[in-house]
PDB file of C-alpha atoms in Angstrom:
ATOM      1  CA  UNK A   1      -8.728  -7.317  21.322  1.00 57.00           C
ATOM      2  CA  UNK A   2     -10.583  -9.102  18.557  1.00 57.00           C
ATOM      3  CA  UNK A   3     -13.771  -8.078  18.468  1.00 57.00           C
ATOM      4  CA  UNK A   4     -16.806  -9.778  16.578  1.00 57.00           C
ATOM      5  CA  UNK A   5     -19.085  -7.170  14.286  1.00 56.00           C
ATOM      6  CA  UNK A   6     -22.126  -9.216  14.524  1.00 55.00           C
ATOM      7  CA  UNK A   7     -21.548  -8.843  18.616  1.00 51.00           C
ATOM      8  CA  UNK A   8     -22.001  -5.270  18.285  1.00 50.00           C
ATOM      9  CA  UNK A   9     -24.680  -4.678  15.056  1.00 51.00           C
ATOM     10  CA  UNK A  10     -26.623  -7.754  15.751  1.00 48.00           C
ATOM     11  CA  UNK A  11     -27.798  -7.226  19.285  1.00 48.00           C
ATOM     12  CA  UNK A  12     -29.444  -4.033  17.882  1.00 45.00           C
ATOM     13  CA  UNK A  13     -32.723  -3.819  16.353  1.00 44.00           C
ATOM     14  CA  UNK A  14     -30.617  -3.120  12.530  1.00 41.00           C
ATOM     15  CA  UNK A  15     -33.257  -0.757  10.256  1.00 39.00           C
ATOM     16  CA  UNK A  16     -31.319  -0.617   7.089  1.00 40.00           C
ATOM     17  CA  UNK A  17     -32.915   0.383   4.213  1.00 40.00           C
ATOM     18  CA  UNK A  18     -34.665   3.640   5.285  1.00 41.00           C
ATOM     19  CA  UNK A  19     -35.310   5.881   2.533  1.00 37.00           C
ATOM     20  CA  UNK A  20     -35.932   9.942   2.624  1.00 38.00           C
ATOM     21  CA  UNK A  21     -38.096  10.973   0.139  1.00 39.00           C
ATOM     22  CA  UNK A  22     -36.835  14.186  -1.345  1.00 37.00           C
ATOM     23  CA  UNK A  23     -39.881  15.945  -3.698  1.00 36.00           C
ATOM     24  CA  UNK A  24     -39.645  18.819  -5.523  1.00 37.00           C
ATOM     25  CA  UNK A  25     -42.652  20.499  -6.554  1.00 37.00           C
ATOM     26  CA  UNK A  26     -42.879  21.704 -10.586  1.00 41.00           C
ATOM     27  CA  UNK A  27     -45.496  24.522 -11.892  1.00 42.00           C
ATOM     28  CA  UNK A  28     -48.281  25.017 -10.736  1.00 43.00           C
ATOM     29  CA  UNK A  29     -47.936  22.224  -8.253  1.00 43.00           C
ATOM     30  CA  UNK A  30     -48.913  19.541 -10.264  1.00 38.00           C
ATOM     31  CA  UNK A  31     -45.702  17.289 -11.423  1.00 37.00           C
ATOM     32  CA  UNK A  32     -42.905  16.266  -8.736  1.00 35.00           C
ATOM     33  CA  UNK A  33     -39.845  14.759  -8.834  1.00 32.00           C
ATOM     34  CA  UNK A  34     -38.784  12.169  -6.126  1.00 28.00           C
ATOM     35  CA  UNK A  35     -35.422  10.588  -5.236  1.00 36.00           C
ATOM     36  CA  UNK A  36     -34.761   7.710  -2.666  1.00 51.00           C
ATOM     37  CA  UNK A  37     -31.579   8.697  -0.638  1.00 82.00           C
ATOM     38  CA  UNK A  38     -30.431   6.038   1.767  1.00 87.00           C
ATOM     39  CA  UNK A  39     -29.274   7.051   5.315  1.00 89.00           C
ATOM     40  CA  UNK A  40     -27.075   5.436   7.433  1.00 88.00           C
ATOM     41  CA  UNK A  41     -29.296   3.879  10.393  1.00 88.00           C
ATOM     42  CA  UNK A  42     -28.063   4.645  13.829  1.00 85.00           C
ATOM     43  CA  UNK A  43     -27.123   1.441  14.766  1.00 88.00           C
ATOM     44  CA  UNK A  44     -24.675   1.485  11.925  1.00 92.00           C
ATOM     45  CA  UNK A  45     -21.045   0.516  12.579  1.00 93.00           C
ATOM     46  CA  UNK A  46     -18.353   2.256  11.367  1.00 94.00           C
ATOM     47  CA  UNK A  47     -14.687   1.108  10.811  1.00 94.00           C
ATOM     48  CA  UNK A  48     -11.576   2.850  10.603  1.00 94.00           C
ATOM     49  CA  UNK A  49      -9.070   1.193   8.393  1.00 94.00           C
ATOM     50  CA  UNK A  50      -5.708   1.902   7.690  1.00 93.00           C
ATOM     51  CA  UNK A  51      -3.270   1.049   4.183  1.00 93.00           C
ATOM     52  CA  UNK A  52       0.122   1.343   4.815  1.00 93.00           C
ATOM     53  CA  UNK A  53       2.926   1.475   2.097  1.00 90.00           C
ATOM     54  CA  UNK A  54       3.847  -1.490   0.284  1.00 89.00           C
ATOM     55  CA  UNK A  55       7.470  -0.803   0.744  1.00 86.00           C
ATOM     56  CA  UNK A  56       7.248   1.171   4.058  1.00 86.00           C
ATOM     57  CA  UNK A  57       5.433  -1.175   6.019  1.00 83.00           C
ATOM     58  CA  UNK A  58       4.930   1.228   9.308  1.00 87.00           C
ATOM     59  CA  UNK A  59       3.614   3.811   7.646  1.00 89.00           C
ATOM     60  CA  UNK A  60       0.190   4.817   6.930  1.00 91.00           C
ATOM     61  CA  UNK A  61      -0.634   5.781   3.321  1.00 89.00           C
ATOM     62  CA  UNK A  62      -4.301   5.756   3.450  1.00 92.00           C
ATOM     63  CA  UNK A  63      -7.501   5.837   6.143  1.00 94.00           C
ATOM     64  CA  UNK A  64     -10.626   4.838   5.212  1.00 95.00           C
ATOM     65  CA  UNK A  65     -14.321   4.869   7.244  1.00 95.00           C
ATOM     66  CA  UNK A  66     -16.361   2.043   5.879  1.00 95.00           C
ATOM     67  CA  UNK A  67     -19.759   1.083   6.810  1.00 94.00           C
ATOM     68  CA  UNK A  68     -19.983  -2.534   8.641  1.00 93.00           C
ATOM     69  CA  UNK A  69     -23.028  -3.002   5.771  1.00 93.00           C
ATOM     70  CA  UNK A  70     -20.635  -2.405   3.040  1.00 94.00           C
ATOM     71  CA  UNK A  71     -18.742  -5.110   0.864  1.00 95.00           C
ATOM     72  CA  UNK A  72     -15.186  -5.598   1.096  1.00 95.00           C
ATOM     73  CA  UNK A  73     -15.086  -5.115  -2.714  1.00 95.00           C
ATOM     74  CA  UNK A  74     -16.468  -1.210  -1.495  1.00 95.00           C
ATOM     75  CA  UNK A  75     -13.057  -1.006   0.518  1.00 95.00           C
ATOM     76  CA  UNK A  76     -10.658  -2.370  -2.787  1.00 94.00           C
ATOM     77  CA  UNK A  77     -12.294   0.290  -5.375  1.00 93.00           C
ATOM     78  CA  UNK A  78     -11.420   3.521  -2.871  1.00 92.00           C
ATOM     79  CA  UNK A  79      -7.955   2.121  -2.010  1.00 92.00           C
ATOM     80  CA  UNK A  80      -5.344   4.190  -4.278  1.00 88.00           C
ATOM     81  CA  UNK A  81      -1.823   2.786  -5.025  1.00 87.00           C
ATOM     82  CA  UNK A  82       0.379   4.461  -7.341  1.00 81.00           C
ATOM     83  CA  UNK A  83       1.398   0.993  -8.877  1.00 82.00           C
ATOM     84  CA  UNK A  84      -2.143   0.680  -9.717  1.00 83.00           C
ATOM     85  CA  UNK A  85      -2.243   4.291 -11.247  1.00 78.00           C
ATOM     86  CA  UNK A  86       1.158   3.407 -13.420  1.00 77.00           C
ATOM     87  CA  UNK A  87      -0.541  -0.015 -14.489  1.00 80.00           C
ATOM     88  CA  UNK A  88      -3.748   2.090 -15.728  1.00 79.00           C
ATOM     89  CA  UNK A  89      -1.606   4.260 -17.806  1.00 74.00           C
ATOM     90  CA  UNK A  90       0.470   1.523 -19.913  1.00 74.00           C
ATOM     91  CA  UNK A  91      -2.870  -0.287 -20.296  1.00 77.00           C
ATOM     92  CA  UNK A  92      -1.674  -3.432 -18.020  1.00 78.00           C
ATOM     93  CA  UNK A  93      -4.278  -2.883 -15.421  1.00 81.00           C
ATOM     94  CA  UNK A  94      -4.650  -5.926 -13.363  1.00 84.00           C
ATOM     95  CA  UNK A  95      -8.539  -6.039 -11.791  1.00 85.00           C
ATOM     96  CA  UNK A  96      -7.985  -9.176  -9.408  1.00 89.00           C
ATOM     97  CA  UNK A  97      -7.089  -9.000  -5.744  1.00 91.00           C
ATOM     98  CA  UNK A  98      -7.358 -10.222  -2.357  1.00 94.00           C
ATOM     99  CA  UNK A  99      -7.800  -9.766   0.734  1.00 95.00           C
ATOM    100  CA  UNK A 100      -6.073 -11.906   3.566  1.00 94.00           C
ATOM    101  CA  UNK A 101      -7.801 -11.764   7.430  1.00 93.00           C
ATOM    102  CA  UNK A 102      -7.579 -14.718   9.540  1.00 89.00           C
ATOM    103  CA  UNK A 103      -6.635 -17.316   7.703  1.00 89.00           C
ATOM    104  CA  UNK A 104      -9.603 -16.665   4.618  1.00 93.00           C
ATOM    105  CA  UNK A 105      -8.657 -15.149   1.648  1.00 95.00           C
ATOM    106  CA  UNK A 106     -11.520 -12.841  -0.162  1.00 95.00           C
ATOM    107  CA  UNK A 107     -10.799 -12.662  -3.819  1.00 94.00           C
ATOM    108  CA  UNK A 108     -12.358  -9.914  -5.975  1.00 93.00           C
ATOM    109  CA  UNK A 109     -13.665 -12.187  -8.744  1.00 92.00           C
ATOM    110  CA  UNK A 110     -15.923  -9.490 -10.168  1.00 91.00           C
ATOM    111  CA  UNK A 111     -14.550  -9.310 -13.924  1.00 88.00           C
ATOM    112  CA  UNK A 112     -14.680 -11.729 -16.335  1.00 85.00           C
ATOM    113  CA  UNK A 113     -11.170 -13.069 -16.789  1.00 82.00           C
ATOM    114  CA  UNK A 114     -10.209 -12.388 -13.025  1.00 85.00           C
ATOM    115  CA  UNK A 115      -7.183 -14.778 -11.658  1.00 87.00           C
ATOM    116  CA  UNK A 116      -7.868 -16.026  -8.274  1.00 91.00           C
ATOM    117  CA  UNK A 117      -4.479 -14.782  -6.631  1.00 89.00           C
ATOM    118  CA  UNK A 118      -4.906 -17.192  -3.835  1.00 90.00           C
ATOM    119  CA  UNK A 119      -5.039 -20.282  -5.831  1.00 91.00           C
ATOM    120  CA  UNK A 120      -1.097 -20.954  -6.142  1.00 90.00           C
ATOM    121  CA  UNK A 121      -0.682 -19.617  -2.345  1.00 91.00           C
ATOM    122  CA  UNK A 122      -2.827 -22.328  -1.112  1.00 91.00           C
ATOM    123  CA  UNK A 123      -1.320 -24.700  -2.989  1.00 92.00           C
ATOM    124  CA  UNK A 124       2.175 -23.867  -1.511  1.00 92.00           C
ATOM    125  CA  UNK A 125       1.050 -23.385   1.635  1.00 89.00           C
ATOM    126  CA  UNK A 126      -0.349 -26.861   1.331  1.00 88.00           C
ATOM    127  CA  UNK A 127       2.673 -28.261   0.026  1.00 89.00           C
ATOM    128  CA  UNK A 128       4.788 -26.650   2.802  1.00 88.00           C
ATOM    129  CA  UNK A 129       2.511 -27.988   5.200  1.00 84.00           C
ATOM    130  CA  UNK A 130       3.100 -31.308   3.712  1.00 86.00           C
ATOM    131  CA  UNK A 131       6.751 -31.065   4.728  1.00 85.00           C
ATOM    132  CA  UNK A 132       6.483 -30.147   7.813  1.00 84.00           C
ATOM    133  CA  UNK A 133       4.267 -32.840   9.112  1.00 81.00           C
ATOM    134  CA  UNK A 134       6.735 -35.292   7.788  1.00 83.00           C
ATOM    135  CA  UNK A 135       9.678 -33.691   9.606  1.00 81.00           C
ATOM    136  CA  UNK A 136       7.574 -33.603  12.576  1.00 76.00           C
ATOM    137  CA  UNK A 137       6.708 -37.333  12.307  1.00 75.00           C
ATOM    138  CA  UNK A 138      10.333 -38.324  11.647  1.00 76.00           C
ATOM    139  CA  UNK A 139      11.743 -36.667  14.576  1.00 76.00           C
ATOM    140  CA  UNK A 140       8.945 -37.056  16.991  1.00 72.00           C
ATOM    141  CA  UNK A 141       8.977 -39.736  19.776  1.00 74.00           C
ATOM    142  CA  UNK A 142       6.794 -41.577  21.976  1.00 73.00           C
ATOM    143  CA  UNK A 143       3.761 -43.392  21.111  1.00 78.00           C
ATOM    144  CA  UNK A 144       1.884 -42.774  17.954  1.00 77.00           C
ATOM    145  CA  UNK A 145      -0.940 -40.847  19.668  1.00 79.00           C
ATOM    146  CA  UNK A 146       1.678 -38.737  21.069  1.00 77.00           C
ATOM    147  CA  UNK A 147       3.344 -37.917  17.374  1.00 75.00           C
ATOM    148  CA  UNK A 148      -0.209 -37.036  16.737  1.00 78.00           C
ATOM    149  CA  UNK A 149      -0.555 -34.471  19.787  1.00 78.00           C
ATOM    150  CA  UNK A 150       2.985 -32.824  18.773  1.00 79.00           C
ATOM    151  CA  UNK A 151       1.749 -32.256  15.314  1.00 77.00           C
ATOM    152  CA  UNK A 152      -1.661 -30.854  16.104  1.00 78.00           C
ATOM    153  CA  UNK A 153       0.082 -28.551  18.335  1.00 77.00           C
ATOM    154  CA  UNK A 154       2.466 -27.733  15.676  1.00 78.00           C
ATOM    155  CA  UNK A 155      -0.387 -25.993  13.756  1.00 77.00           C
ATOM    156  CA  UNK A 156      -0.198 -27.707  11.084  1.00 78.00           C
ATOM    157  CA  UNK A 157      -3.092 -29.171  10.066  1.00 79.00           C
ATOM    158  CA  UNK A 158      -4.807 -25.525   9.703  1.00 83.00           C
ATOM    159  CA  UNK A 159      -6.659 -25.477   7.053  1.00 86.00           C
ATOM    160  CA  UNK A 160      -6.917 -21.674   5.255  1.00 90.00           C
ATOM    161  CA  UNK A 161     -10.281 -20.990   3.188  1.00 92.00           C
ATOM    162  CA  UNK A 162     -11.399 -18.903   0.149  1.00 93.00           C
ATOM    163  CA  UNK A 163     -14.301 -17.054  -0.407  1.00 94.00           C
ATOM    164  CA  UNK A 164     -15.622 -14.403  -2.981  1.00 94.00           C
ATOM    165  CA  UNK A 165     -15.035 -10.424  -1.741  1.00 93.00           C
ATOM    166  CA  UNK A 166     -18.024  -9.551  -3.712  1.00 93.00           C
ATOM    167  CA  UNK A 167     -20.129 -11.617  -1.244  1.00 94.00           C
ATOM    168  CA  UNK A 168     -18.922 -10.896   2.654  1.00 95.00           C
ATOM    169  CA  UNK A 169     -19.432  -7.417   4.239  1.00 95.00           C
ATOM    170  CA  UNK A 170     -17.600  -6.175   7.120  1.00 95.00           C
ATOM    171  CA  UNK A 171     -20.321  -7.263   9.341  1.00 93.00           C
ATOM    172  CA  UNK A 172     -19.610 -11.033   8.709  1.00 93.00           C
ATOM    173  CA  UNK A 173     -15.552 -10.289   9.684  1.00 92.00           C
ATOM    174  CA  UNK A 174     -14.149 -10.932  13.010  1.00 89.00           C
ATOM    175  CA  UNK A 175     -11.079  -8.574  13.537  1.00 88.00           C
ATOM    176  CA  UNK A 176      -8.663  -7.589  15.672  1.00 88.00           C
ATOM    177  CA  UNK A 177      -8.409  -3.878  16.401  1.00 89.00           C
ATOM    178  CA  UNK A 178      -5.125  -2.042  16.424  1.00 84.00           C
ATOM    179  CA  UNK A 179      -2.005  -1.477  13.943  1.00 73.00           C
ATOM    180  CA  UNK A 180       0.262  -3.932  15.562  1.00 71.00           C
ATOM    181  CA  UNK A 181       1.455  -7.119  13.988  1.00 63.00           C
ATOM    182  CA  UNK A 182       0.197  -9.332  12.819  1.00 60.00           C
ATOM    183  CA  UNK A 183      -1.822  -7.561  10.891  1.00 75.00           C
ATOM    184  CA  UNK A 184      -4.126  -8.524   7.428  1.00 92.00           C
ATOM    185  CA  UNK A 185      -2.494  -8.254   3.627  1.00 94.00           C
ATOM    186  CA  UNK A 186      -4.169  -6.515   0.738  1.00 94.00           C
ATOM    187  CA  UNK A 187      -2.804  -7.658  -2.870  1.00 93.00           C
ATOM    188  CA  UNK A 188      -3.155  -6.331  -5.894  1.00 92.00           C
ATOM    189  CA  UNK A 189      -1.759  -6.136  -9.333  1.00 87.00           C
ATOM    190  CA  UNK A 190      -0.240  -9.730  -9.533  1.00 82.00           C
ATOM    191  CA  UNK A 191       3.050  -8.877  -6.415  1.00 84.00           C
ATOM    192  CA  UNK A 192       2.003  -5.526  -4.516  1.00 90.00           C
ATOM    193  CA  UNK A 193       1.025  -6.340  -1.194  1.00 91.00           C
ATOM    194  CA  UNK A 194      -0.291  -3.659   1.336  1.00 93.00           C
ATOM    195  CA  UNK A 195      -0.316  -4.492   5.239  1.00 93.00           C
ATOM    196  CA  UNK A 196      -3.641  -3.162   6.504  1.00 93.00           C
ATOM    197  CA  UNK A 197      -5.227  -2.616   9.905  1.00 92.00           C
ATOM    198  CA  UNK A 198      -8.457  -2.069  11.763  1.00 93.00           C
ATOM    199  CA  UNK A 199      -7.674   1.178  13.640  1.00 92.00           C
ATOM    200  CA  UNK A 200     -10.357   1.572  15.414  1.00 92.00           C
ATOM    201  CA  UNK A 201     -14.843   0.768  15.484  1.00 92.00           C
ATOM    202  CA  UNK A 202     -17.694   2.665  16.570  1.00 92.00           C
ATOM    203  CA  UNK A 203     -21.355   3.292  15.968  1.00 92.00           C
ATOM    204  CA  UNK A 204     -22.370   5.902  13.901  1.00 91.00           C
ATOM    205  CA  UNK A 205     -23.357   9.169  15.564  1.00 89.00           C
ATOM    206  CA  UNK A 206     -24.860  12.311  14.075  1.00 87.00           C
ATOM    207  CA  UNK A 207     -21.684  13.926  13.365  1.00 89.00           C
ATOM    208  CA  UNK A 208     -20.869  11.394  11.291  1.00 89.00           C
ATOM    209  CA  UNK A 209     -21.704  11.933   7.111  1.00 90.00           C
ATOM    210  CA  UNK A 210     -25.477  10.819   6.745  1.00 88.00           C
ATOM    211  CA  UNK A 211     -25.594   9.430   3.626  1.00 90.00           C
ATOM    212  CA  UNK A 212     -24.974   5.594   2.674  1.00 90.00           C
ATOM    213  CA  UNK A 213     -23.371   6.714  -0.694  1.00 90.00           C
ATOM    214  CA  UNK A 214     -20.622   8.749   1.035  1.00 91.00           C
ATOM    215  CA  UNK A 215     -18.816   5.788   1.915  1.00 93.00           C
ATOM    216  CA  UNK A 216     -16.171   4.996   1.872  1.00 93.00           C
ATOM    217  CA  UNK A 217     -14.405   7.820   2.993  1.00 93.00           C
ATOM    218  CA  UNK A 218     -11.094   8.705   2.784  1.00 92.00           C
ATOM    219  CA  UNK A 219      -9.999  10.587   6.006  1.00 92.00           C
ATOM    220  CA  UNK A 220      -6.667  10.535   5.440  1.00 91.00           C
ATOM    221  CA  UNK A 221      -3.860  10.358   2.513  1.00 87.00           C
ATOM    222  CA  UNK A 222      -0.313  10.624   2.710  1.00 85.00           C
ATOM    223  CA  UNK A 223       1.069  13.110   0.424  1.00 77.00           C
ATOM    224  CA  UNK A 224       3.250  12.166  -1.945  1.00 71.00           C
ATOM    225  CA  UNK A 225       6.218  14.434  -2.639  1.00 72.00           C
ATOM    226  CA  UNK A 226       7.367  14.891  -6.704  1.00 73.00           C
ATOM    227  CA  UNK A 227      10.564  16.166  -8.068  1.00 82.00           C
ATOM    228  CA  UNK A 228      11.610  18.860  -9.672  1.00 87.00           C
ATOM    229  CA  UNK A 229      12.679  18.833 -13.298  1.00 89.00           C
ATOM    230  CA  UNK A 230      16.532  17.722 -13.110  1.00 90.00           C
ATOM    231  CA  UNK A 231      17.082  19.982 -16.255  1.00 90.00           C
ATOM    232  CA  UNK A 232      15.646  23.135 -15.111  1.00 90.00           C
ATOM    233  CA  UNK A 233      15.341  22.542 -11.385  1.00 88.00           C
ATOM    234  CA  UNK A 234      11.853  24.633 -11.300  1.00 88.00           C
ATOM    235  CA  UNK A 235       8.990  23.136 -12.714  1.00 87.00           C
ATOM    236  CA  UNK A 236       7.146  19.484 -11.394  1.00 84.00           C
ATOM    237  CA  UNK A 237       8.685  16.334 -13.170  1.00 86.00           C
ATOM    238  CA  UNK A 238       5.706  15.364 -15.540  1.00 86.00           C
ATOM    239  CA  UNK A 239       8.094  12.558 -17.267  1.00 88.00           C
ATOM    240  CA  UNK A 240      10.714   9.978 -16.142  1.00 88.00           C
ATOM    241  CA  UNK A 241      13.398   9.056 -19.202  1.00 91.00           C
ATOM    242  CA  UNK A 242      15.660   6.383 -19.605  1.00 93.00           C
ATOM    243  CA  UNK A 243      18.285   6.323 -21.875  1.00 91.00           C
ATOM    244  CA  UNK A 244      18.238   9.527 -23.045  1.00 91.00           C
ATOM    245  CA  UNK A 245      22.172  10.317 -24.519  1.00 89.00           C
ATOM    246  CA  UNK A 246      20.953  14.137 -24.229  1.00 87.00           C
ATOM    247  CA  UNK A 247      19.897  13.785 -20.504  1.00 89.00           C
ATOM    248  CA  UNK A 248      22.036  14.660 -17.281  1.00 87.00           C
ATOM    249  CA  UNK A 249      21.285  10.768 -15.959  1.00 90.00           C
ATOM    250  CA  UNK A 250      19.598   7.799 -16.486  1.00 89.00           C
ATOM    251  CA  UNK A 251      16.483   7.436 -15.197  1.00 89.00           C
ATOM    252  CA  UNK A 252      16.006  11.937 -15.776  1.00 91.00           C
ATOM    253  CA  UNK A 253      12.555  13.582 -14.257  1.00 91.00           C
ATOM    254  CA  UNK A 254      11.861  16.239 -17.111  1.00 91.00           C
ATOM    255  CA  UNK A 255       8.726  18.963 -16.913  1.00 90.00           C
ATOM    256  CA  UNK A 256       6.923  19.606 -19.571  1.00 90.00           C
ATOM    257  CA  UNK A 257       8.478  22.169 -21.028  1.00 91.00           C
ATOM    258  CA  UNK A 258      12.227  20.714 -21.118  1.00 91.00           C
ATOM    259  CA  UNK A 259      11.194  17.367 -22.715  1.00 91.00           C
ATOM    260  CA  UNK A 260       9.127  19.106 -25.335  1.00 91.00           C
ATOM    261  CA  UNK A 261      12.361  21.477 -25.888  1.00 91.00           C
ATOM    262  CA  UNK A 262      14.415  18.466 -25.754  1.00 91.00           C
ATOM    263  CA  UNK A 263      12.688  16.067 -27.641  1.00 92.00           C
ATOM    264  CA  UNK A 264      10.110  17.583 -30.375  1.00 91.00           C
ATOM    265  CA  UNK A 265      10.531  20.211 -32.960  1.00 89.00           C
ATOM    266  CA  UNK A 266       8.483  23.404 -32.908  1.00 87.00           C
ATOM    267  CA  UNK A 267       6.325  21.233 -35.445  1.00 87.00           C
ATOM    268  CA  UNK A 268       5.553  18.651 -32.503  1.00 86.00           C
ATOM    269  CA  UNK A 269       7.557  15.980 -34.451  1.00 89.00           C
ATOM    270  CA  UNK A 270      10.185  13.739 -32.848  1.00 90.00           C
ATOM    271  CA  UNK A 271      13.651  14.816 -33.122  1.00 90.00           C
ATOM    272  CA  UNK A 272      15.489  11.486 -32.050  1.00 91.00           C
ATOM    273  CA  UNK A 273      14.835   7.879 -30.632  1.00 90.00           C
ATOM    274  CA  UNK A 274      17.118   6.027 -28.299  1.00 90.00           C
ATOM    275  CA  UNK A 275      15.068   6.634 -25.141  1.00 91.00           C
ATOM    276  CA  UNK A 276      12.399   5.455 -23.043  1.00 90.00           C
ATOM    277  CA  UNK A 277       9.721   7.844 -21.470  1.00 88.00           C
ATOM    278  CA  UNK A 278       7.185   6.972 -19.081  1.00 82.00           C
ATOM    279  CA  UNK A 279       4.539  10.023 -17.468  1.00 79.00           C
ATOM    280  CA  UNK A 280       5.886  10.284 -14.107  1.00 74.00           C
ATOM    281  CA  UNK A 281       2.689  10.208 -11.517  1.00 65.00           C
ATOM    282  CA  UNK A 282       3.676  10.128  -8.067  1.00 53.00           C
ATOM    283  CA  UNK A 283       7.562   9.362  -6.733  1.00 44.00           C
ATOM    284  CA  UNK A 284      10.536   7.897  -8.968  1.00 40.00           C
ATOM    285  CA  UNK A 285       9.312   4.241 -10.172  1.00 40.00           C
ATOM    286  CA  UNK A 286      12.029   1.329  -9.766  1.00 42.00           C
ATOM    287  CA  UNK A 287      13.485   0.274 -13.062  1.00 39.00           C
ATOM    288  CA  UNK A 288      13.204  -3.618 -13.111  1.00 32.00           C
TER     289      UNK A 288
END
């Protein structure tokens, strides 16, 4: 069902904001120390949203609870990908993104030198769309305001917008509930693309965490499995190596201690080159 956010927070009398002073009182009585904490309201809504794999597209790799108040850049920063942790170590971080939900793509625009991903997809999409009302023209018949009805029908004259993720919340969003297809696409790091769903959207009740600053919350993350060393067969892989002529294969998961025996002296100096190493975080990465 799609469901509108401002249908469910803005019939209620919204009271964000409140603040809980929390004193504490020094010697004597005299000095006091005061910090604002803010609380989620009652009528807050919370969302339940689920990441799935980039290359296992049914299955869930992350849920998150996120506040209807909260930006969708809020969302981006507590997603974890282990591309994302791969491109951190070698330095080749990538901060832009997007997110894609009904026809609008939100682009995370925050730091200075961010690519807006969605730039070239409009302009294919465009292009494409160009095409297709030409075929559509050519092999229509009839009348020309009935080559116009076949091509509005055909859909394509939909226009697709962009707007900054820094500036929508969740409350502005109009979303369909459920993990079916079709669903919404997070991107990241230039190519990796993460389907994503609204599981499910409630109001917050007292269970629920009271503080503003504890979300997002992850609920739920898939664990991911490591190997073993392929030299010893005991210890967790802490480094993947390519080309290594001393190495049972190519790519070799090594621990610790078998690619310092391997590789370094009891000095801590190299003993050979010919190999590439990379530190192995969470599953076997795909050589290009």
């Amino acid at each position: 069902c799609d469901v509108s956010l401002d249908a469910i927070s803005g019939g209620l009398d919204r009271e964000r904001g409140e603040a809980a002073s929390c004193s504490a009182l020094g010697g004597g009585g005299t000095s006091s120390s005061t910090s604002l904490v803010q609380r989620v309201s009652e009528d807050e809504v919370i969302l339940t949203v689920g990441i799935y794999h980039p290359e296992k597209p049914a299955t869930v790799m992350q849920e998150v609870l996120v506040l209807g108040s909260q930006k969708l850049t809020d969302l981006k920063d507590k997603i974890s990908c282990q591309r994302e942790t791969i491109a951190k170590m070698h330095g080749v971080e990538a901060p832009s993104g997007f997110f894609f939900i009904n026809g609008t793509f939100y682009d995370d625009l925050r730091e200075e030198g961010s690519i807006r991903y969605s730039e070239n997809i409009l302009q294919f999409i465009e292009h494409k769309q160009e095409q297709g009302k030409e075929a559509v023209l050519t092999l229509a018949r009839g009348s020309p305001k009935q080559q116009e009805e076949r091509l509005e029908r055909s859909g394509l004259n939909h226009k697709f917008t962009q707007r900054r993720m820094e500036d929508v919340t969740f409350d502005e969003l109009e979303v369909k509930l459920g993990s079916g297809f079709p669903s919404y696409v997070y991107c990241h790091q230039g190519c990796c693309e993460h389907r994503i769903a609204f599981h499910d959207l409630r109001l917050a009740h007292k269970d629920d965490r009271a503080l503003v600053s504890e979300y997002p919350r992850v609920v739920y993350q898939k664990f991911e499995r490591r190997c073993k060393c392929m030299i010893c067969g005991c210890d967790e892989g802490r480094h993947i190596v390519y080309d290594d002529k001393h190495a049972l294969c190519s790519p070799c998961i090594m621990c610790e201690g078998c690619h310092q025996s391997l590789h370094l002296s009891e000095e801590g100096e190299k003993l050979y080159d010919g190999y590439r190493m990379y530190t192995y975080p969470m599953g076997v990465p795909k050589e290009a």
